[in-house]
Amino acid sequence: MAELSVAELSKDLRDAIAKIETTEGLEKVGVVVRMGDGVAAVHGLRSAGYNEVLQIETKTGIVEAFALNLMEDEIGAVLLGSDTQVSAGDKVKLKGTVLEVPVGPELLGRVVDPLGRPLDGGVPIKTKQTGLVEREAIGVMGRKSVHEPLMTGIVAIDAMFPIGRGQRELIIGDRQTGKTSIAIDTMINQGKQKTGVINVYVAIGQKLSKIARLVDRLKEEGVMDQTIIVATGPSDPASLLYLAPYAATAMGEYFRDNSQHALMIYDDLTKHAVAYRQMSLLLRRPPGREAYPGDVFYLHSRLLERSAKLSDDLGAGSLTALPIIETQAGDISAYIPTNVISITDGQIFLETDLFYQGIRPAISAGLSVSRVGGAAQTKAVKGVSGNLKLGLSQFRELASFAQFGSDLDEATKRQIDRGQRLTELLKQPQYMPASIWEQVASIFAVSQGFFDEVKVEKIKDAQTSLLTRLWTDHKDEMRELDKGGKPTDEVNATIEKVAISVAKGFEE
């Protein structure tokens, strides 16, 4: 907001300020001089700090706000409640605390707003602890390299772009390409595989019906009791949308700092940037590139840097982040996508073209990357997926040439045939994450050529048959393989024998 000198204010406001200055002083007390769209300009409060909670005394009670703009004679305060009760002339005092939210195991299984108030109609939540909404990220010496796998249950991701505990992997793509589906499947997999990882899902300005469907699904899958959902709807004020990911991160940090593992899903940071832009414009901050505030990079970097794998001295807990960003017409070089790509440790790019071709999840093998990679991959999956990404990228290049109908040599034909089968194999229905042994057996059977004689459209049937027979006849070996260790020659021989037998049943 543009600063006004006291002389430019109305006589009533000047009198109110003068009265406070003589009785209480303007160090710890202020006056609202302008109000609008959830943002109040406060004169006075010279000792206020960034993110400090302010209490505005209105005719109907106290409304809380937090300080976001600190200027010489004026504070830009963002309201945490309704702005209908606040008017110019209201007295403002410091609460004496910075913005905090309830944290702890009491929040598990609940749907809350960014201030920790229940939205699910359940009993009020009483936690023993609170956490700072804004907190400095752990320093370099407090961290450890990412080395433990966080299995998503999605074959294409676990095989080609593995995610580790403490990593930040961006999920990016146009709207309606399955970004949230990947995040939900990862949450479900933590419950199915009994990993003990706590899920924290933050919905930023999402439709409430979508959140309700998500809650129902998580209950159905039995993972809601290890999940916290922080929800904001499109009708919520921009201040709550801005706070939501920070508040959710504070809730996730509690588990990280208590030697546990948590998974953060931010759905999505594009809406978060829009909410912050709205507040910035109301606060009259100067816009930067593409008319966005210049500090949108800092907005997300200080949020995502809080995700980390802690050192053994700090308890070895972890906080893994899966931020979601929506692109326009697949443009990953736009302002916000490039910001978040440069902050994160890799991205999973979902292509609209692949989605409409029926390849789901529609993950681009060429544009997706994990900068942690094999360091966080189970030895079992690593052993079978070595050339998968390269092979798939080459296949998609070759396939574009092949469609012109030119004569192809035998090696190219083989590569295209194998690529088609791998593409078919990596298709996966939603809500059906695959365990480690299922992934290893499936990739091994196709990549080693045991399914080369199976028709492309029959690959999924052959995969189902292979997994059923392996689990029925070789349950102990598969359980051992599911622990993630490198498969023994005996296990590989077993999978090969069953795969060849299954393939014969699908030959013409």
Coordinates of C-alpha atoms in Angstrom, one line a residue:
M1 CA 0.0 0.0 0.0
A2 CA 1.3 3.5 -0.8
E3 CA 2.5 5.3 2.4
L4 CA 0.5 8.3 3.5
S5 CA 1.8 11.0 5.8
V6 CA -0.3 11.6 8.9
A7 CA -1.2 15.0 7.6
E8 CA -3.1 13.5 4.7
L9 CA -5.4 11.5 6.9
S10 CA -8.9 12.6 8.1
K11 CA -9.2 14.6 11.3
D12 CA -10.8 11.7 13.1
L13 CA -7.9 9.4 12.3
R14 CA -5.3 12.1 13.2
D15 CA -7.1 12.5 16.6
A16 CA -7.1 8.7 17.2
I17 CA -3.4 8.5 16.4
A18 CA -2.5 11.5 18.6
K19 CA -4.5 10.0 21.5
I20 CA -2.7 6.7 21.3
E21 CA 0.7 8.4 20.9
T22 CA 0.2 10.4 24.2
T23 CA -1.4 7.6 26.2
E24 CA 0.2 4.3 25.0
G25 CA 2.8 5.2 22.5
L26 CA 3.1 4.1 18.9
E27 CA 5.7 1.4 19.6
K28 CA 3.3 -1.3 20.5
V29 CA 0.0 0.1 19.5
G30 CA -1.3 1.3 16.1
V31 CA -4.4 2.4 14.3
V32 CA -5.9 1.1 11.1
V33 CA -5.8 3.9 8.5
R34 CA -7.0 2.0 5.4
M35 CA -8.8 -1.2 4.9
G36 CA -9.8 -3.2 1.9
D37 CA -9.7 -6.8 0.3
G38 CA -8.4 -8.4 3.4
V39 CA -5.4 -6.1 3.8
A40 CA -5.2 -3.4 6.5
A41 CA -2.7 -0.4 6.5
V42 CA -1.7 0.2 10.1
H43 CA 0.0 3.4 11.4
G44 CA 2.3 2.9 14.4
L45 CA 3.4 -0.5 15.8
R46 CA 7.0 0.5 15.2
S47 CA 8.3 -2.6 17.1
A48 CA 6.4 -5.1 15.0
G49 CA 8.4 -7.8 13.3
Y50 CA 7.8 -9.8 10.1
N51 CA 5.0 -12.4 10.4
E52 CA 4.1 -11.1 13.9
V53 CA 0.5 -11.6 14.9
L54 CA -1.5 -8.4 15.3
Q55 CA -4.8 -8.1 17.1
I56 CA -7.3 -5.6 15.7
E57 CA -9.9 -4.4 18.2
T58 CA -13.2 -4.0 16.4
K59 CA -16.7 -3.2 17.7
T60 CA -17.6 -6.9 17.6
G61 CA -14.4 -8.4 18.9
I62 CA -10.8 -9.1 18.1
V63 CA -9.7 -9.9 14.5
E64 CA -6.2 -11.3 14.0
A65 CA -3.8 -10.4 11.2
F66 CA -0.1 -10.8 10.5
A67 CA 2.5 -8.2 9.4
L68 CA 3.7 -8.7 5.9
N69 CA 4.9 -5.3 4.8
L70 CA 7.1 -3.3 7.2
M71 CA 7.6 0.3 6.3
E72 CA 8.9 3.3 8.3
D73 CA 5.5 4.6 9.5
E74 CA 3.1 2.0 8.2
I75 CA 2.5 -1.8 8.3
G76 CA 0.7 -3.8 5.6
A77 CA -1.2 -6.4 7.6
V78 CA -3.0 -9.4 6.1
L79 CA -6.2 -10.4 7.9
L80 CA -6.7 -14.0 9.0
G81 CA -10.4 -13.6 9.3
S82 CA -13.2 -11.7 7.7
D83 CA -12.5 -8.0 6.8
T84 CA -16.1 -6.9 7.1
Q85 CA -15.8 -6.0 10.8
V86 CA -12.5 -4.0 10.5
S87 CA -12.7 -0.3 9.7
A88 CA -10.4 2.7 9.7
G89 CA -9.8 4.0 13.3
D90 CA -9.7 0.5 14.9
K91 CA -6.9 0.1 17.5
V92 CA -4.2 -2.6 16.8
K93 CA -2.0 -4.3 19.3
L94 CA 0.8 -6.8 19.1
K95 CA -0.1 -10.3 20.3
G96 CA 3.5 -11.0 21.2
T97 CA 3.9 -14.1 19.1
V98 CA 4.8 -14.9 15.5
L99 CA 2.4 -16.9 13.4
E100 CA 2.1 -20.5 14.7
V101 CA 0.0 -23.6 13.9
P102 CA -0.9 -26.7 15.9
V103 CA 1.4 -29.7 15.1
G104 CA 1.6 -33.2 16.3
P105 CA 0.1 -36.7 15.9
E106 CA -3.3 -35.4 17.0
L107 CA -3.8 -34.0 13.5
L108 CA -3.5 -37.5 11.8
G109 CA -6.7 -38.5 10.0
R110 CA -8.1 -35.0 10.1
V111 CA -9.0 -32.3 7.5
V112 CA -8.0 -28.9 8.8
D113 CA -7.6 -25.3 7.5
P114 CA -4.2 -23.6 7.5
L115 CA -4.6 -22.4 11.1
G116 CA -5.3 -26.0 12.3
R117 CA -9.1 -25.6 12.7
P118 CA -11.0 -28.7 11.8
L119 CA -13.1 -28.7 8.6
D120 CA -14.3 -32.3 8.8
G121 CA -17.0 -31.8 11.4
G122 CA -15.0 -33.7 14.0
V123 CA -14.1 -32.7 17.6
P124 CA -11.8 -29.7 18.1
I125 CA -8.1 -30.5 17.9
K126 CA -6.0 -30.0 21.0
T127 CA -2.3 -30.5 20.3
K128 CA 0.5 -30.4 22.8
Q129 CA 2.8 -28.4 20.5
T130 CA 2.7 -25.6 17.9
G131 CA 5.1 -25.0 15.0
L132 CA 6.3 -21.9 13.3
V133 CA 4.6 -21.2 10.0
E134 CA 7.8 -19.6 8.7
R135 CA 11.0 -21.3 9.8
E136 CA 14.5 -21.2 8.6
A137 CA 15.5 -24.3 6.6
I138 CA 18.0 -26.8 8.1
G139 CA 21.6 -25.9 7.2
V140 CA 24.0 -28.0 5.1
M141 CA 25.6 -29.6 8.2
G142 CA 22.3 -30.7 9.5
R143 CA 21.5 -32.7 6.4
K144 CA 22.5 -36.1 5.0
S145 CA 22.5 -37.1 1.3
V146 CA 19.3 -38.6 0.1
H147 CA 19.7 -42.4 0.0
E148 CA 16.5 -44.1 1.2
P149 CA 13.9 -44.9 -1.5
L150 CA 10.4 -43.4 -1.3
M151 CA 8.5 -45.9 -3.4
T152 CA 5.6 -44.3 -5.3
G153 CA 4.2 -47.7 -6.6
I154 CA 4.2 -46.2 -10.1
V155 CA 6.4 -48.3 -12.2
A156 CA 7.5 -45.6 -14.6
I157 CA 8.6 -43.3 -11.8
D158 CA 10.3 -45.9 -9.5
A159 CA 12.2 -47.4 -12.5
M160 CA 13.2 -44.3 -14.4
F161 CA 13.0 -41.3 -12.0
P162 CA 13.3 -42.7 -8.5
I163 CA 12.4 -40.5 -5.5
G164 CA 14.3 -40.6 -2.2
R165 CA 13.3 -39.6 1.3
G166 CA 14.2 -36.0 1.7
Q167 CA 14.1 -35.2 -2.1
R168 CA 11.9 -32.5 -3.8
E169 CA 10.5 -33.8 -7.0
L170 CA 8.3 -31.5 -9.1
I171 CA 5.2 -32.9 -10.8
I172 CA 4.5 -30.6 -13.7
G173 CA 2.1 -30.6 -16.7
D174 CA -1.1 -29.0 -18.1
R175 CA -4.4 -29.2 -16.3
Q176 CA -6.2 -32.6 -16.4
T177 CA -3.1 -34.7 -17.2
G178 CA -3.1 -36.7 -14.0
K179 CA -0.7 -34.7 -11.8
T180 CA -2.8 -35.1 -8.6
S181 CA -3.4 -38.8 -9.5
I182 CA 0.4 -39.5 -9.2
A183 CA 0.5 -37.8 -5.8
I184 CA -2.5 -39.7 -4.5
D185 CA -1.1 -43.1 -5.7
T186 CA 2.1 -42.3 -3.9
M187 CA 0.1 -41.6 -0.7
I188 CA -1.8 -44.8 -1.1
N189 CA 1.4 -46.8 -1.7
Q190 CA 2.8 -45.6 1.7
G191 CA -0.2 -47.3 3.4
K192 CA -0.2 -50.4 1.2
Q193 CA 3.5 -51.1 1.7
K194 CA 3.4 -50.1 5.4
T195 CA 6.4 -47.8 5.0
G196 CA 5.3 -45.7 8.1
V197 CA 5.6 -42.5 6.0
I198 CA 3.1 -39.8 7.1
N199 CA 1.2 -38.1 4.3
V200 CA 0.5 -34.3 4.4
Y201 CA -1.6 -33.2 1.5
V202 CA -2.2 -29.4 1.1
A203 CA -5.0 -28.3 -1.3
I204 CA -4.5 -24.7 -2.3
G205 CA -7.7 -23.2 -3.6
Q206 CA -9.0 -26.6 -4.8
K207 CA -12.7 -27.4 -5.2
L208 CA -14.1 -28.7 -1.9
S209 CA -15.9 -31.5 -3.8
K210 CA -12.4 -32.7 -5.0
I211 CA -11.1 -32.7 -1.5
A212 CA -14.1 -34.6 -0.2
R213 CA -13.6 -37.3 -2.9
L214 CA -9.9 -37.5 -2.0
V215 CA -10.8 -38.0 1.7
D216 CA -13.3 -40.8 0.8
R217 CA -10.8 -42.5 -1.4
L218 CA -8.0 -42.4 1.3
K219 CA -10.5 -43.8 3.9
E220 CA -11.5 -46.6 1.4
E221 CA -7.8 -47.5 0.9
G222 CA -7.1 -47.4 4.6
V223 CA -4.5 -44.6 4.6
M224 CA -6.4 -41.7 6.0
D225 CA -5.3 -42.5 9.5
Q226 CA -1.7 -41.7 8.5
T227 CA -2.6 -38.6 6.6
I228 CA -3.2 -34.9 7.3
I229 CA -5.1 -32.8 4.8
V230 CA -4.8 -29.0 4.9
A231 CA -7.6 -27.6 2.8
T232 CA -8.4 -24.3 1.3
G233 CA -11.2 -23.6 -1.2
P234 CA -11.5 -21.1 -4.0
S235 CA -13.7 -18.8 -1.8
D236 CA -11.2 -18.6 1.0
P237 CA -9.3 -15.3 1.4
A238 CA -5.9 -15.0 -0.3
S239 CA -4.2 -14.9 3.1
L240 CA -5.3 -18.5 3.9
L241 CA -4.2 -19.7 0.4
Y242 CA -0.8 -18.1 0.9
L243 CA -0.4 -19.6 4.4
A244 CA -1.6 -23.1 3.5
P245 CA 1.7 -24.7 2.2
Y246 CA 3.8 -23.1 5.0
A247 CA 1.4 -24.3 7.7
A248 CA 1.3 -27.8 6.2
T249 CA 5.1 -27.9 6.1
A250 CA 5.2 -27.0 9.8
M251 CA 2.9 -30.0 10.4
G252 CA 5.2 -32.2 8.3
E253 CA 8.4 -30.9 10.0
Y254 CA 7.1 -32.2 13.4
F255 CA 7.4 -35.8 12.2
R256 CA 10.7 -35.1 10.4
D257 CA 12.2 -33.6 13.6
N258 CA 10.9 -36.6 15.7
S259 CA 12.9 -39.2 13.6
Q260 CA 10.0 -40.1 11.4
H261 CA 9.4 -39.7 7.7
A262 CA 6.8 -37.5 6.1
L263 CA 5.6 -36.8 2.5
M264 CA 4.5 -33.3 1.6
I265 CA 2.2 -32.8 -1.5
Y266 CA 1.6 -29.2 -2.5
D267 CA -1.5 -29.1 -4.9
D268 CA -0.7 -26.8 -6.5
L269 CA 2.0 -24.0 -6.2
T270 CA 0.7 -22.2 -9.3
K271 CA -2.5 -21.2 -7.3
H272 CA -0.2 -20.3 -4.4
A273 CA 1.8 -17.9 -6.5
V274 CA -1.5 -16.3 -7.8
A275 CA -2.7 -15.8 -4.2
Y276 CA 0.6 -14.2 -3.2
R277 CA 0.5 -12.0 -6.3
Q278 CA -3.0 -10.9 -5.2
M279 CA -1.7 -9.9 -1.8
S280 CA 1.3 -8.2 -3.2
L281 CA -0.8 -6.0 -5.5
L282 CA -3.1 -5.1 -2.6
L283 CA 0.0 -4.2 -0.6
R284 CA 1.2 -2.1 -3.6
R285 CA 4.5 -4.0 -3.9
P286 CA 6.3 -3.4 -7.2
P287 CA 5.7 -6.1 -9.8
G288 CA 8.6 -7.9 -11.4
R289 CA 9.0 -10.1 -14.4
E290 CA 5.7 -11.0 -16.3
A291 CA 3.9 -8.6 -13.8
Y292 CA 4.5 -11.1 -11.0
P293 CA 6.2 -10.0 -7.8
G294 CA 9.9 -10.4 -8.2
D295 CA 10.1 -12.5 -5.0
V296 CA 8.0 -15.4 -6.2
F297 CA 11.2 -17.4 -6.4
Y298 CA 12.0 -16.7 -2.8
L299 CA 8.4 -17.5 -1.9
H300 CA 8.8 -21.1 -3.1
S301 CA 12.5 -21.6 -2.4
R302 CA 12.1 -20.9 1.3
L303 CA 9.2 -23.3 1.4
L304 CA 10.8 -26.2 -0.5
E305 CA 14.2 -25.9 1.2
R306 CA 12.5 -27.0 4.4
S307 CA 12.2 -30.5 2.9
A308 CA 15.3 -32.5 3.8
K309 CA 16.9 -35.7 4.9
L310 CA 18.3 -34.9 8.4
S311 CA 21.7 -36.1 9.6
D312 CA 22.0 -38.9 12.2
D313 CA 22.8 -36.4 14.9
L314 CA 19.4 -34.7 14.3
G315 CA 17.5 -38.0 14.3
A316 CA 17.7 -39.0 10.6
G317 CA 14.1 -38.1 9.9
S318 CA 13.0 -36.8 6.5
L319 CA 10.5 -34.6 4.8
T320 CA 10.0 -35.3 1.1
A321 CA 8.2 -32.8 -1.1
L322 CA 6.1 -33.4 -4.3
P323 CA 5.1 -29.9 -5.4
I324 CA 2.7 -29.7 -8.3
I325 CA 2.8 -26.9 -11.0
E326 CA 0.3 -26.4 -13.8
T327 CA 1.7 -25.3 -17.2
Q328 CA -0.1 -23.5 -20.0
A329 CA 0.0 -25.5 -23.3
G330 CA 3.0 -27.5 -22.0
D331 CA 5.2 -24.4 -21.6
I332 CA 7.8 -25.5 -19.0
S333 CA 9.9 -22.4 -19.8
A334 CA 7.4 -20.0 -18.3
Y335 CA 8.3 -17.9 -15.2
I336 CA 6.9 -20.0 -12.3
P337 CA 7.7 -23.5 -13.9
T338 CA 11.4 -22.4 -14.4
N339 CA 11.5 -21.1 -10.8
V340 CA 10.3 -24.3 -9.2
I341 CA 12.4 -26.5 -11.6
S342 CA 15.5 -24.7 -10.4
I343 CA 14.6 -25.2 -6.8
T344 CA 13.7 -28.9 -6.9
D345 CA 15.8 -32.0 -7.4
G346 CA 14.1 -33.1 -10.6
Q347 CA 10.7 -33.1 -12.3
I348 CA 8.1 -35.5 -13.6
F349 CA 6.7 -33.9 -16.8
L350 CA 3.3 -35.1 -17.9
E351 CA 2.5 -34.7 -21.6
T352 CA -1.0 -33.9 -22.9
D353 CA -0.3 -35.8 -26.1
L354 CA 0.6 -39.0 -24.3
F355 CA -2.4 -38.6 -22.0
Y356 CA -4.8 -38.5 -25.0
Q357 CA -3.0 -41.4 -26.7
G358 CA -4.0 -43.5 -23.6
I359 CA -0.5 -43.7 -22.2
R360 CA -1.3 -43.1 -18.5
P361 CA 0.5 -42.0 -16.4
A362 CA 1.5 -39.7 -19.3
I363 CA 5.1 -39.3 -18.1
S364 CA 7.6 -37.9 -20.7
A365 CA 10.8 -40.0 -20.7
G366 CA 12.8 -37.2 -22.3
L367 CA 11.8 -34.2 -20.3
S368 CA 11.5 -35.9 -16.9
V369 CA 14.5 -36.3 -14.6
S370 CA 15.5 -37.2 -11.1
R371 CA 18.7 -35.5 -9.9
V372 CA 19.1 -37.9 -7.0
G373 CA 18.5 -40.9 -9.3
G374 CA 20.0 -44.3 -8.5
A375 CA 21.3 -43.2 -5.1
A376 CA 17.7 -43.5 -3.8
Q377 CA 16.7 -46.6 -5.8
T378 CA 16.2 -50.1 -4.4
K379 CA 18.8 -52.5 -5.7
A380 CA 16.1 -54.8 -7.0
V381 CA 14.5 -52.1 -9.3
K382 CA 17.9 -50.6 -10.2
G383 CA 19.1 -54.0 -11.4
V384 CA 16.4 -54.3 -14.1
S385 CA 15.7 -50.7 -15.1
G386 CA 19.3 -49.6 -16.1
N387 CA 18.6 -48.8 -19.8
L388 CA 14.8 -48.3 -19.5
K389 CA 14.8 -44.5 -19.7
L390 CA 17.2 -44.3 -22.6
G391 CA 15.5 -47.2 -24.5
L392 CA 12.1 -45.5 -24.1
S393 CA 13.4 -42.1 -25.2
Q394 CA 15.0 -43.7 -28.3
F395 CA 11.9 -45.6 -29.1
R396 CA 9.7 -42.5 -29.1
E397 CA 12.2 -40.8 -31.5
L398 CA 12.3 -43.9 -33.8
A399 CA 8.5 -44.3 -33.7
S400 CA 8.1 -40.8 -35.2
F401 CA 10.3 -41.9 -38.1
A402 CA 8.6 -45.3 -38.5
Q403 CA 5.2 -43.7 -39.0
F404 CA 6.3 -42.4 -42.4
G405 CA 6.4 -46.1 -43.5
S406 CA 10.0 -46.1 -44.7
D407 CA 12.0 -49.4 -44.8
L408 CA 13.5 -50.2 -41.4
D409 CA 16.4 -52.5 -40.7
E410 CA 16.0 -55.4 -38.3
A411 CA 17.7 -53.8 -35.3
T412 CA 15.4 -50.7 -35.6
K413 CA 12.3 -52.9 -35.9
R414 CA 13.4 -54.9 -32.8
Q415 CA 13.9 -51.6 -30.9
I416 CA 10.5 -50.3 -31.9
D417 CA 8.8 -53.6 -31.0
R418 CA 10.5 -53.7 -27.6
G419 CA 9.7 -50.0 -27.0
Q420 CA 6.0 -50.6 -27.8
R421 CA 5.9 -53.4 -25.2
L422 CA 7.7 -51.3 -22.6
T423 CA 5.3 -48.4 -23.2
E424 CA 2.3 -50.8 -22.8
L425 CA 3.9 -52.3 -19.6
L426 CA 4.3 -48.8 -18.0
K427 CA 0.6 -48.0 -18.4
Q428 CA -0.9 -48.3 -15.0
P429 CA -4.5 -47.8 -13.7
Q430 CA -5.1 -45.2 -10.9
Y431 CA -5.2 -46.4 -7.3
M432 CA -3.3 -49.6 -8.1
P433 CA 0.3 -49.0 -7.0
A434 CA 2.7 -51.9 -7.7
S435 CA 4.9 -53.4 -5.0
I436 CA 8.7 -53.9 -5.6
W437 CA 8.5 -57.5 -6.6
E438 CA 5.7 -56.8 -9.1
Q439 CA 7.8 -54.0 -10.7
V440 CA 10.9 -56.1 -10.9
A441 CA 9.2 -59.1 -12.4
S442 CA 7.3 -57.1 -15.0
I443 CA 10.3 -55.0 -16.2
F444 CA 12.6 -58.1 -16.2
A445 CA 10.2 -60.1 -18.4
V446 CA 9.7 -57.4 -21.0
S447 CA 13.2 -55.8 -21.1
Q448 CA 14.9 -59.3 -21.4
G449 CA 12.7 -60.1 -24.4
F450 CA 10.7 -62.9 -22.9
F451 CA 7.5 -61.2 -24.0
D452 CA 8.7 -60.3 -27.5
E453 CA 6.4 -62.8 -29.1
V454 CA 3.3 -61.5 -27.1
K455 CA 1.1 -59.1 -29.1
V456 CA 1.4 -55.5 -27.8
E457 CA -2.3 -55.4 -26.9
K458 CA -1.9 -58.6 -24.8
I459 CA 1.1 -57.3 -22.8
K460 CA -1.0 -56.2 -19.8
D461 CA -2.8 -59.6 -19.7
A462 CA 0.5 -61.4 -19.9
Q463 CA 1.8 -59.3 -17.1
T464 CA -1.2 -60.1 -14.9
S465 CA -0.8 -63.8 -15.6
L466 CA 2.9 -63.6 -14.8
L467 CA 2.4 -61.9 -11.4
T468 CA -0.5 -64.2 -10.5
R469 CA 1.6 -67.4 -11.2
L470 CA 4.7 -66.0 -9.4
W471 CA 2.7 -65.1 -6.3
T472 CA 0.8 -68.5 -6.3
D473 CA 3.8 -70.8 -6.9
H474 CA 6.8 -68.8 -5.6
K475 CA 5.4 -66.6 -2.7
D476 CA 8.5 -66.9 -0.5
E477 CA 11.0 -65.8 -3.2
M478 CA 8.7 -62.9 -4.1
R479 CA 8.5 -61.8 -0.5
E480 CA 12.3 -61.8 -0.3
L481 CA 12.5 -59.8 -3.5
D482 CA 10.0 -57.3 -2.1
K483 CA 12.5 -56.3 0.5
G484 CA 14.4 -54.4 -2.2
G485 CA 17.7 -56.3 -2.3
K486 CA 19.4 -57.3 -5.5
P487 CA 17.7 -60.4 -7.0
T488 CA 19.7 -63.6 -6.9
D489 CA 20.4 -65.7 -10.0
E490 CA 17.8 -68.2 -8.7
V491 CA 15.1 -65.6 -8.5
N492 CA 15.9 -64.3 -12.0
A493 CA 15.8 -67.9 -13.3
T494 CA 12.4 -68.4 -11.7
I495 CA 11.0 -65.2 -13.2
E496 CA 12.5 -66.2 -16.6
K497 CA 11.0 -69.7 -16.5
V498 CA 7.5 -68.5 -15.6
A499 CA 7.7 -65.6 -18.1
I500 CA 8.6 -67.9 -21.0
S501 CA 5.8 -70.3 -20.0
V502 CA 3.3 -67.4 -19.8
A503 CA 4.4 -66.0 -23.1
K504 CA 3.8 -69.3 -24.8
G505 CA 0.1 -69.1 -23.7
F506 CA -0.2 -65.8 -25.5
E507 CA 1.4 -66.7 -28.7
E508 CA -0.8 -66.9 -31.8

